[in-house]
PDB file of C-alpha atoms and ligand atoms in Angstrom:
ATOM      1  CA  UNK A   1     149.443  92.228 193.184  1.00 52.00           C
ATOM      2  CA  UNK A   2     150.979  94.767 190.893  1.00 62.00           C
ATOM      3  CA  UNK A   3     149.157  95.893 187.693  1.00 76.00           C
ATOM      4  CA  UNK A   4     149.338  93.290 184.844  1.00 82.00           C
ATOM      5  CA  UNK A   5     151.480  94.160 181.857  1.00 91.00           C
ATOM      6  CA  UNK A   6     149.505  95.231 178.813  1.00 95.00           C
ATOM      7  CA  UNK A   7     148.356  92.566 176.422  1.00 98.00           C
ATOM      8  CA  UNK A   8     147.898  93.278 172.648  1.00 98.00           C
ATOM      9  CA  UNK A   9     145.333  91.805 170.255  1.00 98.00           C
ATOM     10  CA  UNK A  10     146.730  91.106 166.724  1.00 98.00           C
ATOM     11  CA  UNK A  11     143.788  90.100 164.440  1.00 99.00           C
ATOM     12  CA  UNK A  12     144.675  87.764 161.626  1.00 98.00           C
ATOM     13  CA  UNK A  13     142.835  88.613 158.406  1.00 98.00           C
ATOM     14  CA  UNK A  14     143.873  85.530 156.268  1.00 98.00           C
ATOM     15  CA  UNK A  15     140.574  83.943 156.250  1.00 97.00           C
ATOM     16  CA  UNK A  16     138.706  86.878 154.895  1.00 98.00           C
ATOM     17  CA  UNK A  17     140.998  86.541 151.958  1.00 98.00           C
ATOM     18  CA  UNK A  18     140.091  82.674 151.936  1.00 97.00           C
ATOM     19  CA  UNK A  19     136.384  83.768 151.592  1.00 97.00           C
ATOM     20  CA  UNK A  20     137.153  86.240 148.824  1.00 98.00           C
ATOM     21  CA  UNK A  21     139.335  83.904 147.019  1.00 97.00           C
ATOM     22  CA  UNK A  22     136.530  81.394 146.919  1.00 97.00           C
ATOM     23  CA  UNK A  23     134.902  83.449 144.193  1.00 96.00           C
ATOM     24  CA  UNK A  24     138.110  85.114 142.819  1.00 92.00           C
ATOM     25  CA  UNK A  25     136.663  88.656 143.083  1.00 94.00           C
ATOM     26  CA  UNK A  26     137.500  91.679 145.391  1.00 97.00           C
ATOM     27  CA  UNK A  27     134.970  90.980 148.169  1.00 97.00           C
ATOM     28  CA  UNK A  28     135.112  90.532 151.004  1.00 98.00           C
ATOM     29  CA  UNK A  29     138.252  92.756 151.233  1.00 98.00           C
ATOM     30  CA  UNK A  30     140.916  91.820 154.050  1.00 98.00           C
ATOM     31  CA  UNK A  31     141.872  95.411 154.191  1.00 98.00           C
ATOM     32  CA  UNK A  32     138.403  96.551 155.021  1.00 98.00           C
ATOM     33  CA  UNK A  33     138.232  93.789 157.789  1.00 98.00           C
ATOM     34  CA  UNK A  34     141.678  95.080 159.124  1.00 98.00           C
ATOM     35  CA  UNK A  35     140.188  98.649 159.461  1.00 98.00           C
ATOM     36  CA  UNK A  36     137.118  97.506 161.126  1.00 98.00           C
ATOM     37  CA  UNK A  37     139.106  95.285 163.541  1.00 98.00           C
ATOM     38  CA  UNK A  38     141.173  98.173 164.420  1.00 98.00           C
ATOM     39  CA  UNK A  39     138.263 100.540 164.848  1.00 98.00           C
ATOM     40  CA  UNK A  40     136.855  97.984 167.265  1.00 98.00           C
ATOM     41  CA  UNK A  41     140.048  97.764 169.378  1.00 98.00           C
ATOM     42  CA  UNK A  42     142.707  95.475 167.790  1.00 98.00           C
ATOM     43  CA  UNK A  43     146.245  96.493 168.511  1.00 98.00           C
ATOM     44  CA  UNK A  44     147.549  95.123 165.319  1.00 98.00           C
ATOM     45  CA  UNK A  45     146.951  93.239 162.080  1.00 98.00           C
ATOM     46  CA  UNK A  46     148.574  89.847 161.235  1.00 98.00           C
ATOM     47  CA  UNK A  47     148.544  88.382 157.638  1.00 98.00           C
ATOM     48  CA  UNK A  48     150.437  85.503 156.271  1.00 98.00           C
ATOM     49  CA  UNK A  49     151.672  85.599 152.657  1.00 98.00           C
ATOM     50  CA  UNK A  50     151.915  81.917 151.869  1.00 96.00           C
ATOM     51  CA  UNK A  51     154.113  80.646 149.122  1.00 94.00           C
ATOM     52  CA  UNK A  52     151.054  79.391 147.263  1.00 94.00           C
ATOM     53  CA  UNK A  53     149.122  82.654 147.962  1.00 96.00           C
ATOM     54  CA  UNK A  54     146.103  80.540 148.910  1.00 94.00           C
ATOM     55  CA  UNK A  55     144.785  83.467 150.896  1.00 96.00           C
ATOM     56  CA  UNK A  56     146.684  86.752 151.308  1.00 98.00           C
ATOM     57  CA  UNK A  57     148.231  88.124 148.126  1.00 98.00           C
ATOM     58  CA  UNK A  58     151.079  90.442 147.575  1.00 98.00           C
ATOM     59  CA  UNK A  59     148.658  93.419 146.821  1.00 98.00           C
ATOM     60  CA  UNK A  60     146.856  92.828 150.156  1.00 98.00           C
ATOM     61  CA  UNK A  61     150.113  92.888 152.094  1.00 98.00           C
ATOM     62  CA  UNK A  62     151.050  96.266 150.453  1.00 98.00           C
ATOM     63  CA  UNK A  63     147.660  97.684 150.874  1.00 98.00           C
ATOM     64  CA  UNK A  64     147.638  96.718 154.573  1.00 98.00           C
ATOM     65  CA  UNK A  65     151.011  98.519 155.139  1.00 98.00           C
ATOM     66  CA  UNK A  66     149.657 101.511 153.331  1.00 98.00           C
ATOM     67  CA  UNK A  67     146.188 101.741 154.861  1.00 98.00           C
ATOM     68  CA  UNK A  68     146.126 100.557 158.450  1.00 98.00           C
ATOM     69  CA  UNK A  69     147.248 102.820 161.255  1.00 97.00           C
ATOM     70  CA  UNK A  70     148.307  99.965 163.755  1.00 98.00           C
ATOM     71  CA  UNK A  71     151.387  97.630 163.538  1.00 98.00           C
ATOM     72  CA  UNK A  72     151.362  95.027 160.627  1.00 98.00           C
ATOM     73  CA  UNK A  73     152.703  91.646 161.691  1.00 98.00           C
ATOM     74  CA  UNK A  74     153.911  89.979 158.293  1.00 98.00           C
ATOM     75  CA  UNK A  75     153.921  86.007 158.780  1.00 98.00           C
ATOM     76  CA  UNK A  76     156.082  84.192 156.169  1.00 97.00           C
ATOM     77  CA  UNK A  77     158.379  81.377 155.582  1.00 96.00           C
ATOM     78  CA  UNK A  78     162.075  81.991 155.601  1.00 97.00           C
ATOM     79  CA  UNK A  79     162.764  82.135 151.743  1.00 97.00           C
ATOM     80  CA  UNK A  80     164.650  84.619 149.687  1.00 97.00           C
ATOM     81  CA  UNK A  81     161.488  85.599 147.922  1.00 97.00           C
ATOM     82  CA  UNK A  82     159.624  86.309 151.189  1.00 98.00           C
ATOM     83  CA  UNK A  83     162.663  88.143 152.495  1.00 98.00           C
ATOM     84  CA  UNK A  84     162.604  90.442 149.376  1.00 98.00           C
ATOM     85  CA  UNK A  85     158.870  91.257 149.751  1.00 98.00           C
ATOM     86  CA  UNK A  86     159.070  91.874 153.412  1.00 98.00           C
ATOM     87  CA  UNK A  87     162.050  94.156 153.145  1.00 98.00           C
ATOM     88  CA  UNK A  88     160.105  96.130 150.374  1.00 98.00           C
ATOM     89  CA  UNK A  89     156.873  96.050 152.496  1.00 98.00           C
ATOM     90  CA  UNK A  90     158.726  97.319 155.743  1.00 98.00           C
ATOM     91  CA  UNK A  91     156.184  95.966 158.236  1.00 98.00           C
ATOM     92  CA  UNK A  92     156.458  96.477 161.925  1.00 98.00           C
ATOM     93  CA  UNK A  93     157.213  92.892 162.461  1.00 98.00           C
ATOM     94  CA  UNK A  94     157.931  89.585 160.679  1.00 98.00           C
ATOM     95  CA  UNK A  95     156.847  86.333 162.110  1.00 98.00           C
ATOM     96  CA  UNK A  96     158.834  83.463 160.741  1.00 97.00           C
ATOM     97  CA  UNK A  97     156.704  80.281 160.380  1.00 96.00           C
ATOM     98  CA  UNK A  98     157.284  76.814 158.833  1.00 94.00           C
ATOM     99  CA  UNK A  99     155.364  76.120 155.693  1.00 88.00           C
ATOM    100  CA  UNK A 100     154.416  73.064 153.739  1.00 76.00           C
ATOM    101  CA  UNK A 101     152.315  73.261 150.848  1.00 64.00           C
ATOM    102  CA  UNK A 102     150.065  70.400 151.554  1.00 66.00           C
ATOM    103  CA  UNK A 103     149.092  71.567 155.093  1.00 69.00           C
ATOM    104  CA  UNK A 104     145.694  73.063 155.967  1.00 71.00           C
ATOM    105  CA  UNK A 105     147.256  75.586 158.290  1.00 68.00           C
ATOM    106  CA  UNK A 106     150.558  76.074 160.018  1.00 65.00           C
ATOM    107  CA  UNK A 107     150.497  72.546 161.788  1.00 69.00           C
ATOM    108  CA  UNK A 108     153.767  72.872 163.936  1.00 79.00           C
ATOM    109  CA  UNK A 109     156.257  75.292 165.289  1.00 92.00           C
ATOM    110  CA  UNK A 110     159.394  76.173 163.353  1.00 95.00           C
ATOM    111  CA  UNK A 111     162.456  73.935 164.188  1.00 94.00           C
ATOM    112  CA  UNK A 112     164.884  76.592 165.005  1.00 96.00           C
ATOM    113  CA  UNK A 113     167.280  73.950 166.529  1.00 95.00           C
ATOM    114  CA  UNK A 114     167.350  71.894 163.424  1.00 95.00           C
ATOM    115  CA  UNK A 115     167.552  74.990 161.076  1.00 95.00           C
ATOM    116  CA  UNK A 116     169.525  77.413 162.941  1.00 95.00           C
ATOM    117  CA  UNK A 117     172.230  77.754 160.236  1.00 96.00           C
ATOM    118  CA  UNK A 118     169.474  78.433 157.577  1.00 96.00           C
ATOM    119  CA  UNK A 119     167.545  80.793 159.699  1.00 97.00           C
ATOM    120  CA  UNK A 120     170.362  82.959 161.087  1.00 98.00           C
ATOM    121  CA  UNK A 121     170.950  85.062 157.850  1.00 98.00           C
ATOM    122  CA  UNK A 122     167.262  85.867 157.587  1.00 98.00           C
ATOM    123  CA  UNK A 123     166.958  86.887 161.285  1.00 98.00           C
ATOM    124  CA  UNK A 124     170.024  89.069 160.911  1.00 98.00           C
ATOM    125  CA  UNK A 125     168.790  90.860 157.731  1.00 98.00           C
ATOM    126  CA  UNK A 126     165.394  91.566 159.268  1.00 98.00           C
ATOM    127  CA  UNK A 127     167.060  92.787 162.679  1.00 98.00           C
ATOM    128  CA  UNK A 128     169.352  95.008 160.468  1.00 98.00           C
ATOM    129  CA  UNK A 129     166.296  96.514 158.764  1.00 98.00           C
ATOM    130  CA  UNK A 130     164.753  97.347 162.085  1.00 98.00           C
ATOM    131  CA  UNK A 131     161.938  94.889 161.577  1.00 98.00           C
ATOM    132  CA  UNK A 132     161.026  93.041 164.764  1.00 98.00           C
ATOM    133  CA  UNK A 133     161.502  89.216 164.296  1.00 98.00           C
ATOM    134  CA  UNK A 134     159.406  86.783 165.921  1.00 98.00           C
ATOM    135  CA  UNK A 135     159.860  82.914 165.641  1.00 98.00           C
ATOM    136  CA  UNK A 136     156.785  80.740 165.840  1.00 97.00           C
ATOM    137  CA  UNK A 137     157.763  77.821 167.736  1.00 97.00           C
ATOM    138  CA  UNK A 138     156.505  75.058 170.184  1.00 96.00           C
ATOM    139  CA  UNK A 139     156.951  75.769 173.877  1.00 97.00           C
ATOM    140  CA  UNK A 140     159.862  73.589 173.991  1.00 96.00           C
ATOM    141  CA  UNK A 141     162.908  74.545 176.185  1.00 97.00           C
ATOM    142  CA  UNK A 142     165.468  73.653 173.455  1.00 96.00           C
ATOM    143  CA  UNK A 143     163.696  75.705 170.877  1.00 97.00           C
ATOM    144  CA  UNK A 144     163.293  78.630 173.209  1.00 98.00           C
ATOM    145  CA  UNK A 145     166.852  78.607 174.047  1.00 97.00           C
ATOM    146  CA  UNK A 146     168.076  78.578 170.365  1.00 97.00           C
ATOM    147  CA  UNK A 147     165.511  81.366 169.606  1.00 98.00           C
ATOM    148  CA  UNK A 148     167.373  83.559 172.141  1.00 97.00           C
ATOM    149  CA  UNK A 149     170.788  82.481 170.714  1.00 97.00           C
ATOM    150  CA  UNK A 150     169.615  83.491 167.288  1.00 97.00           C
ATOM    151  CA  UNK A 151     168.917  86.943 168.607  1.00 96.00           C
ATOM    152  CA  UNK A 152     165.256  87.125 167.616  1.00 98.00           C
ATOM    153  CA  UNK A 153     163.595  89.598 170.203  1.00 98.00           C
ATOM    154  CA  UNK A 154     160.270  87.809 170.120  1.00 98.00           C
ATOM    155  CA  UNK A 155     158.909  84.300 170.079  1.00 98.00           C
ATOM    156  CA  UNK A 156     155.193  83.340 169.372  1.00 98.00           C
ATOM    157  CA  UNK A 157     154.209  80.118 171.205  1.00 98.00           C
ATOM    158  CA  UNK A 158     152.274  77.739 169.014  1.00 97.00           C
ATOM    159  CA  UNK A 159     149.097  77.121 171.072  1.00 98.00           C
ATOM    160  CA  UNK A 160     147.416  74.748 168.355  1.00 97.00           C
ATOM    161  CA  UNK A 161     148.121  71.570 170.212  1.00 97.00           C
ATOM    162  CA  UNK A 162     146.739  72.883 173.452  1.00 98.00           C
ATOM    163  CA  UNK A 163     143.656  74.582 172.006  1.00 98.00           C
ATOM    164  CA  UNK A 164     142.764  71.335 170.036  1.00 97.00           C
ATOM    165  CA  UNK A 165     143.175  69.244 173.055  1.00 98.00           C
ATOM    166  CA  UNK A 166     140.826  71.617 175.043  1.00 98.00           C
ATOM    167  CA  UNK A 167     138.208  71.670 172.337  1.00 97.00           C
ATOM    168  CA  UNK A 168     138.195  67.858 171.811  1.00 97.00           C
ATOM    169  CA  UNK A 169     137.963  67.237 175.569  1.00 97.00           C
ATOM    170  CA  UNK A 170     141.347  65.448 175.810  1.00 98.00           C
ATOM    171  CA  UNK A 171     141.977  66.378 179.286  1.00 98.00           C
ATOM    172  CA  UNK A 172     145.266  64.848 179.927  1.00 98.00           C
ATOM    173  CA  UNK A 173     146.779  66.100 176.714  1.00 97.00           C
ATOM    174  CA  UNK A 174     145.474  69.635 177.370  1.00 98.00           C
ATOM    175  CA  UNK A 175     146.959  69.631 180.915  1.00 98.00           C
ATOM    176  CA  UNK A 176     150.435  68.586 179.562  1.00 98.00           C
ATOM    177  CA  UNK A 177     150.200  71.180 176.801  1.00 97.00           C
ATOM    178  CA  UNK A 178     149.308  73.883 179.121  1.00 98.00           C
ATOM    179  CA  UNK A 179     151.977  73.002 181.467  1.00 98.00           C
ATOM    180  CA  UNK A 180     154.525  73.193 178.547  1.00 98.00           C
ATOM    181  CA  UNK A 181     153.072  76.592 177.592  1.00 98.00           C
ATOM    182  CA  UNK A 182     153.410  77.961 181.312  1.00 98.00           C
ATOM    183  CA  UNK A 183     156.913  76.814 181.673  1.00 98.00           C
ATOM    184  CA  UNK A 184     157.918  77.833 178.163  1.00 98.00           C
ATOM    185  CA  UNK A 185     156.642  81.376 178.620  1.00 98.00           C
ATOM    186  CA  UNK A 186     158.666  81.774 181.925  1.00 98.00           C
ATOM    187  CA  UNK A 187     161.787  80.397 180.486  1.00 98.00           C
ATOM    188  CA  UNK A 188     161.420  82.633 177.367  1.00 98.00           C
ATOM    189  CA  UNK A 189     161.008  85.819 179.363  1.00 98.00           C
ATOM    190  CA  UNK A 190     163.926  84.787 181.648  1.00 98.00           C
ATOM    191  CA  UNK A 191     166.174  84.314 178.505  1.00 98.00           C
ATOM    192  CA  UNK A 192     165.067  88.150 177.586  1.00 98.00           C
ATOM    193  CA  UNK A 193     162.466  87.229 174.842  1.00 98.00           C
ATOM    194  CA  UNK A 194     159.119  88.908 174.471  1.00 98.00           C
ATOM    195  CA  UNK A 195     156.521  86.222 174.416  1.00 98.00           C
ATOM    196  CA  UNK A 196     153.442  86.188 172.022  1.00 98.00           C
ATOM    197  CA  UNK A 197     151.147  83.212 171.466  1.00 98.00           C
ATOM    198  CA  UNK A 198     148.696  82.123 168.864  1.00 98.00           C
ATOM    199  CA  UNK A 199     146.939  79.414 166.703  1.00 97.00           C
ATOM    200  CA  UNK A 200     143.548  78.052 167.399  1.00 98.00           C
ATOM    201  CA  UNK A 201     142.531  80.510 170.241  1.00 98.00           C
ATOM    202  CA  UNK A 202     138.923  81.137 170.981  1.00 98.00           C
ATOM    203  CA  UNK A 203     137.196  83.042 173.722  1.00 98.00           C
ATOM    204  CA  UNK A 204     137.908  80.536 176.519  1.00 98.00           C
ATOM    205  CA  UNK A 205     141.404  79.665 175.514  1.00 98.00           C
ATOM    206  CA  UNK A 206     142.280  83.318 174.998  1.00 98.00           C
ATOM    207  CA  UNK A 207     140.958  84.132 178.459  1.00 98.00           C
ATOM    208  CA  UNK A 208     142.995  81.457 180.109  1.00 98.00           C
ATOM    209  CA  UNK A 209     146.225  82.256 178.385  1.00 98.00           C
ATOM    210  CA  UNK A 210     145.696  85.929 179.186  1.00 98.00           C
ATOM    211  CA  UNK A 211     146.267  85.189 182.852  1.00 97.00           C
ATOM    212  CA  UNK A 212     150.012  84.444 182.105  1.00 97.00           C
ATOM    213  CA  UNK A 213     151.974  87.605 182.746  1.00 96.00           C
ATOM    214  CA  UNK A 214     154.668  86.731 180.358  1.00 98.00           C
ATOM    215  CA  UNK A 215     152.406  86.756 177.360  1.00 98.00           C
ATOM    216  CA  UNK A 216     152.382  90.207 175.739  1.00 98.00           C
ATOM    217  CA  UNK A 217     150.471  89.485 172.467  1.00 98.00           C
ATOM    218  CA  UNK A 218     147.962  87.108 171.121  1.00 98.00           C
ATOM    219  CA  UNK A 219     147.530  86.599 167.465  1.00 98.00           C
ATOM    220  CA  UNK A 220     144.019  85.358 166.491  1.00 98.00           C
ATOM    221  CA  UNK A 221     142.246  84.707 163.277  1.00 98.00           C
ATOM    222  CA  UNK A 222     140.235  81.637 162.238  1.00 98.00           C
ATOM    223  CA  UNK A 223     137.907  81.572 165.206  1.00 98.00           C
ATOM    224  CA  UNK A 224     137.217  85.406 164.987  1.00 98.00           C
ATOM    225  CA  UNK A 225     136.398  85.249 161.365  1.00 98.00           C
ATOM    226  CA  UNK A 226     133.864  82.370 162.069  1.00 98.00           C
ATOM    227  CA  UNK A 227     132.340  84.192 164.915  1.00 98.00           C
ATOM    228  CA  UNK A 228     132.193  87.430 162.754  1.00 98.00           C
ATOM    229  CA  UNK A 229     129.656  85.629 160.404  1.00 97.00           C
ATOM    230  CA  UNK A 230     127.062  85.495 163.213  1.00 98.00           C
ATOM    231  CA  UNK A 231     127.763  88.677 165.174  1.00 98.00           C
ATOM    232  CA  UNK A 232     129.953  90.830 163.086  1.00 98.00           C
ATOM    233  CA  UNK A 233     133.645  91.583 163.283  1.00 98.00           C
ATOM    234  CA  UNK A 234     133.576  94.637 165.646  1.00 98.00           C
ATOM    235  CA  UNK A 235     131.475  92.781 168.152  1.00 98.00           C
ATOM    236  CA  UNK A 236     133.863  89.642 167.815  1.00 98.00           C
ATOM    237  CA  UNK A 237     136.975  91.902 168.462  1.00 98.00           C
ATOM    238  CA  UNK A 238     135.236  93.556 171.462  1.00 98.00           C
ATOM    239  CA  UNK A 239     134.166  90.097 172.890  1.00 98.00           C
ATOM    240  CA  UNK A 240     137.864  88.794 172.372  1.00 98.00           C
ATOM    241  CA  UNK A 241     139.232  91.898 174.085  1.00 98.00           C
ATOM    242  CA  UNK A 242     136.726  91.495 177.070  1.00 98.00           C
ATOM    243  CA  UNK A 243     137.907  87.623 177.292  1.00 98.00           C
ATOM    244  CA  UNK A 244     141.511  88.761 177.419  1.00 98.00           C
ATOM    245  CA  UNK A 245     140.725  91.379 179.987  1.00 97.00           C
ATOM    246  CA  UNK A 246     138.906  88.709 182.189  1.00 97.00           C
ATOM    247  CA  UNK A 247     142.096  86.671 181.949  1.00 97.00           C
ATOM    248  CA  UNK A 248     144.344  89.616 182.886  1.00 96.00           C
ATOM    249  CA  UNK A 249     142.123  90.548 185.795  1.00 94.00           C
ATOM    250  CA  UNK A 250     142.651  87.084 187.282  1.00 90.00           C
ATOM    251  CA  UNK A 251     146.190  87.819 187.338  1.00 83.00           C
ATOM    252  CA  UNK A 252     145.763  91.106 189.053  1.00 78.00           C
ATOM    253  CA  UNK A 253     143.478  89.541 191.567  1.00 69.00           C
ATOM    254  CA  UNK A 254     146.198  86.881 192.071  1.00 62.00           C
ATOM    255  CA  UNK A 255     143.921  83.805 190.969  1.00 56.00           C
ATOM    256  CA  UNK A 256     146.108  81.301 189.492  1.00 52.00           C
ATOM    257  CA  UNK A 257     145.581  80.544 185.722  1.00 50.00           C
TER     258      UNK A 257
HETATM  259  N1  PXP B 301     149.991  82.903 164.540  1.00 71.25           N
HETATM  260  C1  PXP B 301     150.677  82.389 163.785  1.00 71.25           C
HETATM  261  C2  PXP B 301     152.137  82.470 163.748  1.00 71.25           C
HETATM  262  C3  PXP B 301     149.933  81.708 162.670  1.00 71.25           C
HETATM  263  O1  PXP B 301     150.581  81.139 161.733  1.00 71.25           O
HETATM  264  C4  PXP B 301     148.476  81.771 162.670  1.00 71.25           C
HETATM  265  C5  PXP B 301     147.689  81.056 161.670  1.00 71.25           C
HETATM  266  O2  PXP B 301     147.878  81.758 160.456  1.00 71.25           O
HETATM  267  C6  PXP B 301     147.924  82.366 163.731  1.00 71.25           C
HETATM  268  C7  PXP B 301     148.633  82.900 164.856  1.00 71.25           C
HETATM  269  C8  PXP B 301     146.427  82.430 163.963  1.00 71.25           C
HETATM  270  O3  PXP B 301     145.746  81.223 164.106  1.00 71.25           O
HETATM  271  P1  PXP B 301     144.262  80.923 164.042  1.00 71.25           P
HETATM  272  O4  PXP B 301     143.904  81.448 162.598  1.00 71.25           O
HETATM  273  O5  PXP B 301     144.141  79.541 164.311  1.00 71.25           O
HETATM  274  O6  PXP B 301     143.672  81.902 165.191  1.00 71.25           O
END
């Protein structure tokens, strides 16, 4: 078996900001968390500037861009306001996500099939600015094919449904969701897309998905921030990297995922 392609870990620092905002002050600082995560081995930092600014704020995004030495992945809804901020921030990548104000988290993938006309100009503007565009979508063949047509170079597969089913012990659902992810990743790579994955991942699900050769980046936040409360953020980053490497090794050893 040939050597597995590299797999990056993007650490999402949104929920460091959630904790900070609970008291309205400056601590804990998401930029400090980003620096600590990078020091411990993260390959990049992800942050979602939501319309309601419930966690990350405009100043956090500007400071992340100015202070971190690794790529910044700016998650945002496709709106004119966010486009303006992202073009001014000039992150390495923008991940376009759906956003509803009432949701607790990003609940589903972006409907790129239904919204292709609305999304196309945003993708074009970001492509023109040299910012790598990623579309956060379900592992659905129609969505994947449309993402390729829209000329986004990257998709991020929404793993939330699969991870919830694994954690809740819903075996049949977990298997069906996993099959969709495996097939979606293959289809996306065949369509020329770089494939990332994220949402709801923990050590076990990150290890499992790391055995898919098409996946090149995982973006993980909530679980890691929770773990960090008990063992510290650097240890959590190291443990996550170790889980990912175990998954990648299965691939090199030829063991099926
Ligand atoms: N990727 C995307 C596009 C997301 O919107 C999120 C959640 O903000 C994540 C990854 C990280 O998900 P989690 O915090 O559940 O690890």
